[in-house]
Amino acid sequence: MANAVVPTSWNPGFIEELLPSSQQVSLLYHISYLCLAKFPKLERLLRMRAVETQLLFGSSEAVMLKCVGTSQNLVSSLFPMLIQAVEKNKPVLAIKYLEKARTWITEIIRDVEKMADRYDALNKDVATTTSDVITEKKETDKQLGQLSKDIATMMETVKKLEAELSKTTAQLTETEKKIDAKNSELQNLVRAAAAQSSSLAVLAALVPFIGPLLKALYESRSAAAVAQNIKVLESQLIQLNAEKTSLKQQQWNLQVQIIDWRMKLAKLQLDKDAIPEPTHLGEVQRYLSKIQTILVQLKGFWENVYSLLGNIKDKTFVGEDLIDQPDFKELFVKSIQTATQIWEAFGLSCGKAVNIFRVQSKDAYRFLEIDPSSLSPAVWQKEYDSVKGKLQELKVFDDGIILAIQS
């Protein structure tokens, strides 16, 4: 019977990270677009990058739709066929469908990889645009002469907040590294225990998520031997995650303050006909990188699923007679039924990601339909305040995930 291939840990709720990142990107583009209203050349460059991002989100929606479809195919096609193959002792049929499923997954891996590469290319383009803004700003500032004392004071305040943010971010990164290490230790312990249990080995081979395995292990008789070690690791993870949540809240509070001061600074610079600092574009790059990282992790996830299915094929249906054993049949069917529920939940998560990208590709960039230089001062200020308010409505909740407050 198949032993579990240990995959990269992956949370089906990954869309909770996609939502704020995609929202941040569009809002930061919007505020940058408004701030470049008086500078047509830079406005055109920014519009180009924003349109590219909008199109990329549309393509990302298509890739996530494929993830939804593949998850549904595993549930509606592969798993029932595996049950049928085991019940009717037809290993050749099982191998055929496992290979078919691996073909679906190969296509997803290729598509997700291409999408991650496109985010990387877009990020470089945004960096080039940022550089262009900085170059243009230097020329404009020379013509304007010495900036006001108010602007210099604001810039100093922003620098202090950024230094504090950098320190908090470093602490958060260190805490996340500790969490990753503990998660890896917990995962290895749980999967090793599952591999030794006849009732859990099949489930471990079918399900690339650690949570359901941990639950199943606690409910089985085999949990006693490792339960204490698992509880110690869980306790350490709870403490580390509490620290992470606190640091993320602190980080976000600082980010909100910096956004507020940068907006005040940008408005003051605009009033003096100076090009604002392109700091918001730097933030765009950061959130694009976050989405790219999620896609890279998604690619790794599907690569591990590909390996898991290959392991099932090679160790369960090739060269062994285990499918002739009644006890194994019952165990196998039960494990697939459990795996079906887990994969259905994953499909729903992918469906939510589809909706996130759909909204961002269709609705979030409507501001590009309006020429910001054509807005009256009052309308410009109203639009500016609206975007500022939306940015400040993003909060960090107790689970440490940045989410948008739903109106």
mmCIF file of C-alpha atoms in Angstrom:
data_model
loop_
_atom_site.group_PDB
_atom_site.id
_atom_site.type_symbol
_atom_site.label_atom_id
_atom_site.label_comp_id
_atom_site.label_asym_id
_atom_site.label_seq_id
_atom_site.Cartn_x
_atom_site.Cartn_y
_atom_site.Cartn_z
ATOM 1 C CA MET A 1 0.000 0.000 0.000
ATOM 2 C CA ALA A 2 1.168 3.557 -0.727
ATOM 3 C CA ASN A 3 3.249 5.381 1.828
ATOM 4 C CA ALA A 4 2.604 9.123 1.988
ATOM 5 C CA VAL A 5 4.888 11.421 0.072
ATOM 6 C CA VAL A 6 5.360 14.426 2.361
ATOM 7 C CA PRO A 7 4.165 17.482 0.403
ATOM 8 C CA THR A 8 4.735 21.141 1.049
ATOM 9 C CA SER A 9 2.323 22.276 3.749
ATOM 10 C CA TRP A 10 -0.581 24.083 2.108
ATOM 11 C CA ASN A 11 -3.592 25.791 3.583
ATOM 12 C CA PRO A 12 -6.824 25.498 1.562
ATOM 13 C CA GLY A 13 -7.733 28.939 2.919
ATOM 14 C CA PHE A 14 -4.963 30.539 0.885
ATOM 15 C CA ILE A 15 -7.477 32.906 -0.703
ATOM 16 C CA GLU A 16 -7.495 34.867 2.568
ATOM 17 C CA GLU A 17 -4.070 36.149 1.536
ATOM 18 C CA LEU A 18 -5.070 36.755 -2.084
ATOM 19 C CA LEU A 19 -7.984 39.036 -1.202
ATOM 20 C CA PRO A 20 -6.152 41.834 0.620
ATOM 21 C CA SER A 21 -3.126 41.720 -1.682
ATOM 22 C CA SER A 22 -5.205 42.151 -4.839
ATOM 23 C CA GLN A 23 -7.246 44.919 -3.197
ATOM 24 C CA GLN A 24 -4.120 46.730 -2.079
ATOM 25 C CA VAL A 25 -2.708 46.639 -5.608
ATOM 26 C CA SER A 26 -5.745 48.279 -7.228
ATOM 27 C CA LEU A 27 -6.168 50.888 -4.470
ATOM 28 C CA LEU A 28 -2.492 51.845 -4.564
ATOM 29 C CA TYR A 29 -2.625 52.129 -8.354
ATOM 30 C CA HIS A 30 -5.678 54.353 -7.967
ATOM 31 C CA ILE A 31 -4.032 56.719 -5.489
ATOM 32 C CA SER A 32 -0.880 56.858 -7.642
ATOM 33 C CA TYR A 33 -3.013 57.606 -10.691
ATOM 34 C CA LEU A 34 -4.653 60.533 -8.917
ATOM 35 C CA CYS A 35 -1.309 61.862 -7.706
ATOM 36 C CA LEU A 36 0.091 61.945 -11.257
ATOM 37 C CA ALA A 37 -2.890 63.881 -12.658
ATOM 38 C CA LYS A 38 -0.789 66.919 -13.533
ATOM 39 C CA PHE A 39 1.930 64.906 -15.258
ATOM 40 C CA PRO A 40 0.565 63.363 -18.518
ATOM 41 C CA LYS A 41 3.705 61.390 -19.422
ATOM 42 C CA LEU A 42 3.860 59.637 -16.051
ATOM 43 C CA GLU A 43 0.095 59.201 -15.987
ATOM 44 C CA ARG A 44 0.265 57.289 -19.295
ATOM 45 C CA LEU A 45 3.032 55.037 -17.954
ATOM 46 C CA LEU A 46 1.032 54.257 -14.850
ATOM 47 C CA ARG A 47 -2.113 53.594 -16.880
ATOM 48 C CA MET A 48 -0.142 51.087 -18.971
ATOM 49 C CA ARG A 49 1.055 49.195 -15.880
ATOM 50 C CA ALA A 50 -2.422 49.230 -14.324
ATOM 51 C CA VAL A 51 -4.016 47.843 -17.502
ATOM 52 C CA GLU A 52 -1.369 45.086 -17.631
ATOM 53 C CA THR A 53 -2.199 44.213 -14.015
ATOM 54 C CA GLN A 54 -5.924 44.160 -14.754
ATOM 55 C CA LEU A 55 -5.365 41.770 -17.676
ATOM 56 C CA LEU A 56 -3.076 39.597 -15.555
ATOM 57 C CA PHE A 57 -5.762 39.280 -12.887
ATOM 58 C CA GLY A 58 -8.136 38.147 -15.646
ATOM 59 C CA SER A 59 -5.666 35.439 -16.690
ATOM 60 C CA SER A 60 -5.189 34.457 -13.043
ATOM 61 C CA GLU A 61 -8.957 33.954 -12.797
ATOM 62 C CA ALA A 62 -8.757 31.461 -15.700
ATOM 63 C CA VAL A 63 -5.959 29.503 -13.974
ATOM 64 C CA MET A 64 -7.899 29.305 -10.714
ATOM 65 C CA LEU A 65 -10.950 28.113 -12.686
ATOM 66 C CA LYS A 66 -8.786 25.258 -13.927
ATOM 67 C CA CYS A 67 -7.870 24.444 -10.309
ATOM 68 C CA VAL A 68 -11.596 24.358 -9.486
ATOM 69 C CA GLY A 69 -12.264 22.060 -12.444
ATOM 70 C CA THR A 70 -9.446 19.682 -11.554
ATOM 71 C CA SER A 71 -10.573 19.490 -7.929
ATOM 72 C CA GLN A 72 -14.098 18.679 -9.144
ATOM 73 C CA ASN A 73 -12.735 16.039 -11.536
ATOM 74 C CA LEU A 74 -10.840 14.361 -8.699
ATOM 75 C CA VAL A 75 -14.048 14.249 -6.655
ATOM 76 C CA SER A 76 -16.507 13.294 -9.400
ATOM 77 C CA SER A 77 -14.320 11.145 -11.641
ATOM 78 C CA LEU A 78 -11.031 9.889 -10.204
ATOM 79 C CA PHE A 79 -12.126 8.961 -6.678
ATOM 80 C CA PRO A 80 -15.269 7.035 -7.768
ATOM 81 C CA MET A 81 -13.209 5.184 -10.384
ATOM 82 C CA LEU A 82 -10.596 4.242 -7.782
ATOM 83 C CA ILE A 83 -13.338 2.861 -5.541
ATOM 84 C CA GLN A 84 -14.737 0.895 -8.460
ATOM 85 C CA ALA A 85 -11.283 -0.420 -9.384
ATOM 86 C CA VAL A 86 -10.659 -1.614 -5.830
ATOM 87 C CA GLU A 87 -14.108 -3.162 -5.392
ATOM 88 C CA LYS A 88 -13.910 -4.988 -8.732
ATOM 89 C CA ASN A 89 -10.196 -5.820 -8.519
ATOM 90 C CA LYS A 90 -9.279 -3.843 -11.650
ATOM 91 C CA PRO A 91 -5.873 -2.286 -10.944
ATOM 92 C CA VAL A 92 -5.272 -1.558 -14.643
ATOM 93 C CA LEU A 93 -8.351 0.663 -14.685
ATOM 94 C CA ALA A 94 -7.125 2.493 -11.576
ATOM 95 C CA ILE A 95 -3.725 3.092 -13.178
ATOM 96 C CA LYS A 96 -5.416 4.468 -16.295
ATOM 97 C CA TYR A 97 -7.425 7.020 -14.321
ATOM 98 C CA LEU A 98 -4.533 7.963 -12.079
ATOM 99 C CA GLU A 99 -2.455 8.765 -15.146
ATOM 100 C CA LYS A 100 -5.332 10.773 -16.595
ATOM 101 C CA ALA A 101 -5.548 12.799 -13.386
ATOM 102 C CA ARG A 102 -1.795 13.387 -13.462
ATOM 103 C CA THR A 103 -2.208 14.764 -16.993
ATOM 104 C CA TRP A 104 -4.746 17.303 -15.702
ATOM 105 C CA ILE A 105 -2.355 18.284 -12.953
ATOM 106 C CA THR A 106 0.604 18.603 -15.333
ATOM 107 C CA GLU A 107 -1.387 21.190 -17.292
ATOM 108 C CA ILE A 108 -2.157 23.153 -14.117
ATOM 109 C CA ILE A 109 1.490 23.115 -13.040
ATOM 110 C CA ARG A 110 2.492 24.516 -16.432
ATOM 111 C CA ASP A 111 -0.203 27.210 -16.382
ATOM 112 C CA VAL A 112 0.511 28.314 -12.810
ATOM 113 C CA GLU A 113 4.233 28.511 -13.569
ATOM 114 C CA LYS A 114 3.569 30.730 -16.595
ATOM 115 C CA MET A 115 1.319 32.941 -14.502
ATOM 116 C CA ALA A 116 3.962 33.322 -11.775
ATOM 117 C CA ASP A 117 6.501 34.291 -14.453
ATOM 118 C CA ARG A 118 4.100 36.933 -15.777
ATOM 119 C CA TYR A 119 3.774 38.441 -12.304
ATOM 120 C CA ASP A 120 7.563 38.571 -12.100
ATOM 121 C CA ALA A 121 7.748 40.372 -15.463
ATOM 122 C CA LEU A 122 5.014 42.815 -14.424
ATOM 123 C CA ASN A 123 6.830 43.550 -11.185
ATOM 124 C CA LYS A 124 9.953 44.465 -13.149
ATOM 125 C CA ASP A 125 7.885 46.746 -15.399
ATOM 126 C CA VAL A 126 6.412 48.487 -12.342
ATOM 127 C CA ALA A 127 9.962 48.931 -10.991
ATOM 128 C CA THR A 128 10.955 50.554 -14.299
ATOM 129 C CA THR A 129 7.950 52.880 -14.116
ATOM 130 C CA THR A 130 8.896 53.799 -10.541
ATOM 131 C CA SER A 131 12.401 54.621 -11.742
ATOM 132 C CA ASP A 132 10.951 56.780 -14.523
ATOM 133 C CA VAL A 133 8.850 58.700 -11.998
ATOM 134 C CA ILE A 134 11.900 59.259 -9.783
ATOM 135 C CA THR A 135 13.934 60.561 -12.745
ATOM 136 C CA GLU A 136 11.156 62.928 -13.798
ATOM 137 C CA LYS A 137 10.716 64.053 -10.200
ATOM 138 C CA LYS A 138 14.384 64.991 -9.881
ATOM 139 C CA GLU A 139 14.135 67.196 -12.944
ATOM 140 C CA THR A 140 10.946 68.835 -11.718
ATOM 141 C CA ASP A 141 12.347 69.416 -8.233
ATOM 142 C CA LYS A 142 15.378 71.178 -9.712
ATOM 143 C CA GLN A 143 13.092 73.570 -11.489
ATOM 144 C CA LEU A 144 11.011 74.197 -8.376
ATOM 145 C CA GLY A 145 14.041 74.788 -6.216
ATOM 146 C CA GLN A 146 14.080 74.064 -2.487
ATOM 147 C CA LEU A 147 10.983 72.272 -1.231
ATOM 148 C CA SER A 148 9.106 73.747 1.672
ATOM 149 C CA LYS A 149 9.930 73.111 5.297
ATOM 150 C CA ASP A 150 6.536 71.421 5.748
ATOM 151 C CA ILE A 151 7.404 68.810 3.126
ATOM 152 C CA ALA A 152 10.802 68.161 4.715
ATOM 153 C CA THR A 153 9.162 67.702 8.124
ATOM 154 C CA MET A 154 6.606 65.259 6.720
ATOM 155 C CA MET A 155 9.332 63.275 4.973
ATOM 156 C CA GLU A 156 11.229 62.994 8.246
ATOM 157 C CA THR A 157 8.103 61.669 9.999
ATOM 158 C CA VAL A 158 7.595 59.097 7.253
ATOM 159 C CA LYS A 159 11.222 57.972 7.500
ATOM 160 C CA LYS A 160 10.875 57.411 11.265
ATOM 161 C CA LEU A 161 7.706 55.379 10.781
ATOM 162 C CA GLU A 162 9.363 53.370 8.014
ATOM 163 C CA ALA A 163 12.305 52.565 10.299
ATOM 164 C CA GLU A 164 9.895 51.332 12.974
ATOM 165 C CA LEU A 165 7.997 49.344 10.340
ATOM 166 C CA SER A 166 11.228 47.763 9.112
ATOM 167 C CA LYS A 167 12.076 46.648 12.659
ATOM 168 C CA THR A 168 8.587 45.185 13.194
ATOM 169 C CA THR A 169 8.699 43.420 9.830
ATOM 170 C CA ALA A 170 12.061 41.847 10.723
ATOM 171 C CA GLN A 171 10.572 40.548 13.999
ATOM 172 C CA LEU A 172 7.559 39.206 12.093
ATOM 173 C CA THR A 173 9.788 37.461 9.552
ATOM 174 C CA GLU A 174 11.760 35.787 12.332
ATOM 175 C CA THR A 175 8.546 34.637 14.034
ATOM 176 C CA GLU A 176 7.206 33.256 10.741
ATOM 177 C CA LYS A 177 10.439 31.295 10.262
ATOM 178 C CA LYS A 178 9.960 29.735 13.704
ATOM 179 C CA ILE A 179 6.345 28.894 12.829
ATOM 180 C CA ASP A 180 7.425 27.281 9.554
ATOM 181 C CA ALA A 181 10.004 25.186 11.386
ATOM 182 C CA LYS A 182 7.469 24.043 14.010
ATOM 183 C CA ASN A 183 4.886 23.331 11.298
ATOM 184 C CA SER A 184 7.421 21.222 9.429
ATOM 185 C CA GLU A 185 8.292 19.338 12.617
ATOM 186 C CA LEU A 186 4.603 18.756 13.359
ATOM 187 C CA GLN A 187 3.893 17.677 9.788
ATOM 188 C CA ASN A 188 6.746 15.168 9.748
ATOM 189 C CA LEU A 189 5.645 13.746 13.103
ATOM 190 C CA VAL A 190 2.004 13.403 12.036
ATOM 191 C CA ARG A 191 2.828 11.891 8.640
ATOM 192 C CA ALA A 192 5.320 9.454 10.139
ATOM 193 C CA ALA A 193 2.654 8.316 12.620
ATOM 194 C CA ALA A 194 0.043 8.079 9.837
ATOM 195 C CA ALA A 195 2.369 5.974 7.705
ATOM 196 C CA GLN A 196 2.612 3.444 10.554
ATOM 197 C CA SER A 197 -1.160 3.159 10.846
ATOM 198 C CA SER A 198 -3.017 0.885 8.439
ATOM 199 C CA SER A 199 -6.146 2.978 8.917
ATOM 200 C CA LEU A 200 -4.441 6.263 8.042
ATOM 201 C CA ALA A 201 -1.807 5.421 5.428
ATOM 202 C CA VAL A 202 -4.231 5.578 2.491
ATOM 203 C CA LEU A 203 -5.720 8.870 3.681
ATOM 204 C CA ALA A 204 -2.200 10.291 4.025
ATOM 205 C CA ALA A 205 -1.518 9.333 0.417
ATOM 206 C CA LEU A 206 -4.717 10.945 -0.873
ATOM 207 C CA VAL A 207 -4.812 14.151 1.170
ATOM 208 C CA PRO A 208 -2.006 16.746 0.943
ATOM 209 C CA PHE A 209 -3.307 18.732 3.953
ATOM 210 C CA ILE A 210 -1.991 18.251 7.470
ATOM 211 C CA GLY A 211 -5.108 19.398 9.389
ATOM 212 C CA PRO A 212 -7.404 16.494 8.453
ATOM 213 C CA LEU A 213 -4.598 13.997 9.138
ATOM 214 C CA LEU A 214 -4.030 15.464 12.595
ATOM 215 C CA LYS A 215 -7.747 15.185 13.356
ATOM 216 C CA ALA A 216 -7.863 11.599 12.100
ATOM 217 C CA LEU A 217 -4.780 10.706 14.120
ATOM 218 C CA TYR A 218 -6.306 12.014 17.348
ATOM 219 C CA GLU A 219 -9.418 9.952 16.675
ATOM 220 C CA SER A 220 -7.450 6.752 16.078
ATOM 221 C CA ARG A 221 -5.938 4.367 18.603
ATOM 222 C CA SER A 222 -2.483 5.005 17.207
ATOM 223 C CA ALA A 223 -2.526 8.579 18.531
ATOM 224 C CA ALA A 224 -1.474 7.705 22.081
ATOM 225 C CA ALA A 225 2.175 7.075 21.237
ATOM 226 C CA VAL A 226 2.741 10.487 19.688
ATOM 227 C CA ALA A 227 -0.077 12.537 21.223
ATOM 228 C CA GLN A 228 2.105 14.163 23.884
ATOM 229 C CA ASN A 229 4.754 15.290 21.394
ATOM 230 C CA ILE A 230 2.047 16.621 19.090
ATOM 231 C CA LYS A 231 0.396 18.566 21.911
ATOM 232 C CA VAL A 232 3.728 20.170 22.846
ATOM 233 C CA LEU A 233 4.276 21.287 19.256
ATOM 234 C CA GLU A 234 0.701 22.551 18.997
ATOM 235 C CA SER A 235 1.118 24.561 22.194
ATOM 236 C CA GLN A 236 4.314 26.123 20.852
ATOM 237 C CA LEU A 237 2.576 26.931 17.574
ATOM 238 C CA ILE A 238 -0.342 28.589 19.371
ATOM 239 C CA GLN A 239 2.079 30.849 21.239
ATOM 240 C CA LEU A 240 4.063 31.681 18.091
ATOM 241 C CA ASN A 241 0.898 32.401 16.137
ATOM 242 C CA ALA A 242 -0.288 34.733 18.902
ATOM 243 C CA GLU A 243 3.025 36.599 18.597
ATOM 244 C CA LYS A 244 2.599 36.660 14.821
ATOM 245 C CA THR A 245 -0.915 38.114 15.084
ATOM 246 C CA SER A 246 0.287 40.828 17.450
ATOM 247 C CA LEU A 247 3.204 41.713 15.175
ATOM 248 C CA LYS A 248 0.981 41.744 12.088
ATOM 249 C CA GLN A 249 -1.413 44.095 13.842
ATOM 250 C CA GLN A 250 1.485 46.325 14.846
ATOM 251 C CA GLN A 251 2.857 46.150 11.298
ATOM 252 C CA TRP A 252 -0.482 47.087 9.777
ATOM 253 C CA ASN A 253 -1.026 49.973 12.213
ATOM 254 C CA LEU A 254 2.333 51.379 11.130
ATOM 255 C CA GLN A 255 1.485 50.813 7.472
ATOM 256 C CA VAL A 256 -1.786 52.720 7.892
ATOM 257 C CA GLN A 257 0.068 55.618 9.524
ATOM 258 C CA ILE A 258 2.640 55.638 6.724
ATOM 259 C CA ILE A 259 -0.081 55.551 4.064
ATOM 260 C CA ASP A 260 -1.790 58.504 5.759
ATOM 261 C CA TRP A 261 1.399 60.575 5.977
ATOM 262 C CA ARG A 262 2.407 59.703 2.421
ATOM 263 C CA MET A 263 -0.976 60.854 1.192
ATOM 264 C CA LYS A 264 -0.642 64.155 3.074
ATOM 265 C CA LEU A 265 2.842 64.537 1.644
ATOM 266 C CA ALA A 266 1.655 63.736 -1.887
ATOM 267 C CA LYS A 267 -1.177 66.268 -1.597
ATOM 268 C CA LEU A 268 1.198 68.975 -0.371
ATOM 269 C CA GLN A 269 3.659 68.221 -3.178
ATOM 270 C CA LEU A 270 0.854 68.357 -5.736
ATOM 271 C CA ASP A 271 -0.243 71.742 -4.421
ATOM 272 C CA LYS A 272 3.290 72.958 -5.120
ATOM 273 C CA ASP A 273 3.285 71.339 -8.601
ATOM 274 C CA ALA A 274 5.923 68.829 -7.479
ATOM 275 C CA ILE A 275 5.786 65.150 -8.473
ATOM 276 C CA PRO A 276 4.950 63.071 -5.369
ATOM 277 C CA GLU A 277 7.309 60.348 -4.221
ATOM 278 C CA PRO A 278 6.390 57.084 -6.048
ATOM 279 C CA THR A 279 6.236 55.166 -2.771
ATOM 280 C CA HIS A 280 2.803 53.732 -3.539
ATOM 281 C CA LEU A 281 4.236 52.000 -6.610
ATOM 282 C CA GLY A 282 6.802 50.338 -4.364
ATOM 283 C CA GLU A 283 3.913 48.985 -2.310
ATOM 284 C CA VAL A 284 2.266 47.760 -5.534
ATOM 285 C CA GLN A 285 5.418 45.740 -6.230
ATOM 286 C CA ARG A 286 5.325 44.259 -2.732
ATOM 287 C CA TYR A 287 1.754 43.022 -3.062
ATOM 288 C CA LEU A 288 2.309 41.741 -6.611
ATOM 289 C CA SER A 289 5.247 39.765 -5.196
ATOM 290 C CA LYS A 290 2.967 38.354 -2.507
ATOM 291 C CA ILE A 291 0.490 37.127 -5.131
ATOM 292 C CA GLN A 292 3.376 35.673 -7.133
ATOM 293 C CA THR A 293 4.596 33.834 -4.021
ATOM 294 C CA ILE A 294 1.128 32.342 -3.502
ATOM 295 C CA LEU A 295 1.140 31.113 -7.114
ATOM 296 C CA VAL A 296 4.603 29.589 -6.680
ATOM 297 C CA GLN A 297 3.338 27.776 -3.573
ATOM 298 C CA LEU A 298 0.260 26.655 -5.524
ATOM 299 C CA LYS A 299 2.537 25.213 -8.215
ATOM 300 C CA GLY A 300 4.498 23.329 -5.540
ATOM 301 C CA PHE A 301 1.235 22.064 -4.075
ATOM 302 C CA TRP A 302 0.085 20.574 -7.399
ATOM 303 C CA GLU A 303 3.545 19.080 -7.997
ATOM 304 C CA ASN A 304 3.208 17.234 -4.708
ATOM 305 C CA VAL A 305 -0.305 16.058 -5.584
ATOM 306 C CA TYR A 306 1.165 14.739 -8.849
ATOM 307 C CA SER A 307 3.754 12.807 -6.819
ATOM 308 C CA LEU A 308 1.134 11.488 -4.400
ATOM 309 C CA LEU A 309 -0.991 10.078 -7.224
ATOM 310 C CA GLY A 310 2.086 8.520 -8.793
ATOM 311 C CA ASN A 311 2.949 6.933 -5.474
ATOM 312 C CA ILE A 312 -0.547 5.477 -5.154
ATOM 313 C CA LYS A 313 -0.294 4.062 -8.671
ATOM 314 C CA ASP A 314 3.153 2.514 -8.193
ATOM 315 C CA LYS A 315 2.783 1.180 -4.651
ATOM 316 C CA THR A 316 -0.894 0.245 -4.482
ATOM 317 C CA PHE A 317 -1.910 -0.893 -7.965
ATOM 318 C CA VAL A 318 1.365 -2.121 -9.469
ATOM 319 C CA GLY A 319 3.130 -5.262 -8.336
ATOM 320 C CA GLU A 320 1.029 -5.842 -5.214
ATOM 321 C CA ASP A 321 -2.059 -7.899 -4.430
ATOM 322 C CA LEU A 322 -3.378 -5.707 -1.660
ATOM 323 C CA ILE A 323 -6.541 -4.820 -3.533
ATOM 324 C CA ASP A 324 -7.612 -8.463 -3.171
ATOM 325 C CA GLN A 325 -7.698 -8.067 0.600
ATOM 326 C CA PRO A 326 -11.210 -7.324 1.995
ATOM 327 C CA ASP A 327 -9.876 -5.263 4.888
ATOM 328 C CA PHE A 328 -7.849 -3.119 2.531
ATOM 329 C CA LYS A 329 -10.854 -2.520 0.274
ATOM 330 C CA GLU A 330 -12.942 -1.218 3.142
ATOM 331 C CA LEU A 331 -10.096 0.990 4.367
ATOM 332 C CA PHE A 332 -9.382 2.323 0.906
ATOM 333 C CA VAL A 333 -13.014 3.245 0.234
ATOM 334 C CA LYS A 334 -13.338 4.989 3.604
ATOM 335 C CA SER A 335 -10.154 6.975 2.989
ATOM 336 C CA ILE A 336 -11.357 8.103 -0.436
ATOM 337 C CA GLN A 337 -14.688 9.199 1.030
ATOM 338 C CA THR A 338 -12.823 11.347 3.567
ATOM 339 C CA ALA A 339 -10.483 12.688 0.881
ATOM 340 C CA THR A 340 -13.499 13.623 -1.237
ATOM 341 C CA GLN A 341 -14.816 15.967 1.465
ATOM 342 C CA ILE A 342 -11.411 17.625 1.846
ATOM 343 C CA TRP A 343 -10.946 18.129 -1.897
ATOM 344 C CA GLU A 344 -14.454 19.569 -2.168
ATOM 345 C CA ALA A 345 -13.448 22.197 0.419
ATOM 346 C CA PHE A 346 -10.284 22.956 -1.539
ATOM 347 C CA GLY A 347 -12.349 23.399 -4.710
ATOM 348 C CA LEU A 348 -14.543 25.910 -2.902
ATOM 349 C CA SER A 349 -11.453 27.856 -1.822
ATOM 350 C CA CYS A 350 -10.249 27.969 -5.422
ATOM 351 C CA GLY A 351 -13.737 29.157 -6.422
ATOM 352 C CA LYS A 352 -13.436 32.065 -3.998
ATOM 353 C CA ALA A 353 -10.056 32.916 -5.544
ATOM 354 C CA VAL A 354 -11.748 32.953 -8.959
ATOM 355 C CA ASN A 355 -14.242 35.528 -7.693
ATOM 356 C CA ILE A 356 -11.475 37.660 -6.175
ATOM 357 C CA PHE A 357 -9.575 37.840 -9.456
ATOM 358 C CA ARG A 358 -12.833 38.377 -11.386
ATOM 359 C CA VAL A 359 -13.770 41.419 -9.295
ATOM 360 C CA GLN A 360 -10.274 42.832 -9.564
ATOM 361 C CA SER A 361 -10.067 42.327 -13.333
ATOM 362 C CA LYS A 362 -13.502 43.810 -14.084
ATOM 363 C CA ASP A 363 -14.465 46.356 -11.422
ATOM 364 C CA ALA A 364 -11.431 47.531 -9.471
ATOM 365 C CA TYR A 365 -9.790 49.380 -12.372
ATOM 366 C CA ARG A 366 -12.734 51.437 -13.558
ATOM 367 C CA PHE A 367 -10.928 54.518 -12.302
ATOM 368 C CA LEU A 368 -8.801 54.257 -15.476
ATOM 369 C CA GLU A 369 -11.857 55.300 -17.495
ATOM 370 C CA ILE A 370 -11.561 58.823 -16.037
ATOM 371 C CA ASP A 371 -8.821 61.320 -16.847
ATOM 372 C CA PRO A 372 -7.692 62.535 -13.398
ATOM 373 C CA SER A 373 -6.482 65.841 -14.834
ATOM 374 C CA SER A 374 -10.049 66.611 -15.934
ATOM 375 C CA LEU A 375 -11.409 66.457 -12.380
ATOM 376 C CA SER A 376 -12.253 69.649 -10.556
ATOM 377 C CA PRO A 377 -10.344 70.209 -7.269
ATOM 378 C CA ALA A 378 -13.455 69.293 -5.263
ATOM 379 C CA VAL A 379 -14.142 66.077 -7.235
ATOM 380 C CA TRP A 380 -10.441 65.155 -7.154
ATOM 381 C CA GLN A 381 -10.403 65.574 -3.365
ATOM 382 C CA LYS A 382 -13.567 63.485 -2.982
ATOM 383 C CA GLU A 383 -12.050 60.667 -5.071
ATOM 384 C CA TYR A 384 -8.785 60.925 -3.171
ATOM 385 C CA ASP A 385 -10.523 60.740 0.219
ATOM 386 C CA SER A 386 -12.590 57.749 -0.963
ATOM 387 C CA VAL A 387 -9.502 55.729 -1.907
ATOM 388 C CA LYS A 388 -7.761 56.758 1.306
ATOM 389 C CA GLY A 389 -10.770 55.550 3.299
ATOM 390 C CA LYS A 390 -10.798 52.174 1.539
ATOM 391 C CA LEU A 391 -7.105 51.670 2.253
ATOM 392 C CA GLN A 392 -7.611 52.478 5.916
ATOM 393 C CA GLU A 393 -10.542 50.035 6.180
ATOM 394 C CA LEU A 394 -8.172 47.111 5.723
ATOM 395 C CA LYS A 395 -7.589 45.537 9.122
ATOM 396 C CA VAL A 396 -5.725 42.642 10.719
ATOM 397 C CA PHE A 397 -8.000 40.223 12.523
ATOM 398 C CA ASP A 398 -7.110 37.789 15.290
ATOM 399 C CA ASP A 399 -6.130 35.048 12.850
ATOM 400 C CA GLY A 400 -3.308 37.235 11.584
ATOM 401 C CA ILE A 401 -4.794 37.559 8.095
ATOM 402 C CA ILE A 402 -5.424 40.957 6.550
ATOM 403 C CA LEU A 403 -9.015 41.099 5.378
ATOM 404 C CA ALA A 404 -11.258 43.816 4.038
ATOM 405 C CA ILE A 405 -14.168 45.007 6.147
ATOM 406 C CA GLN A 406 -17.280 44.189 4.203
ATOM 407 C CA SER A 407 -19.718 47.083 3.966
#
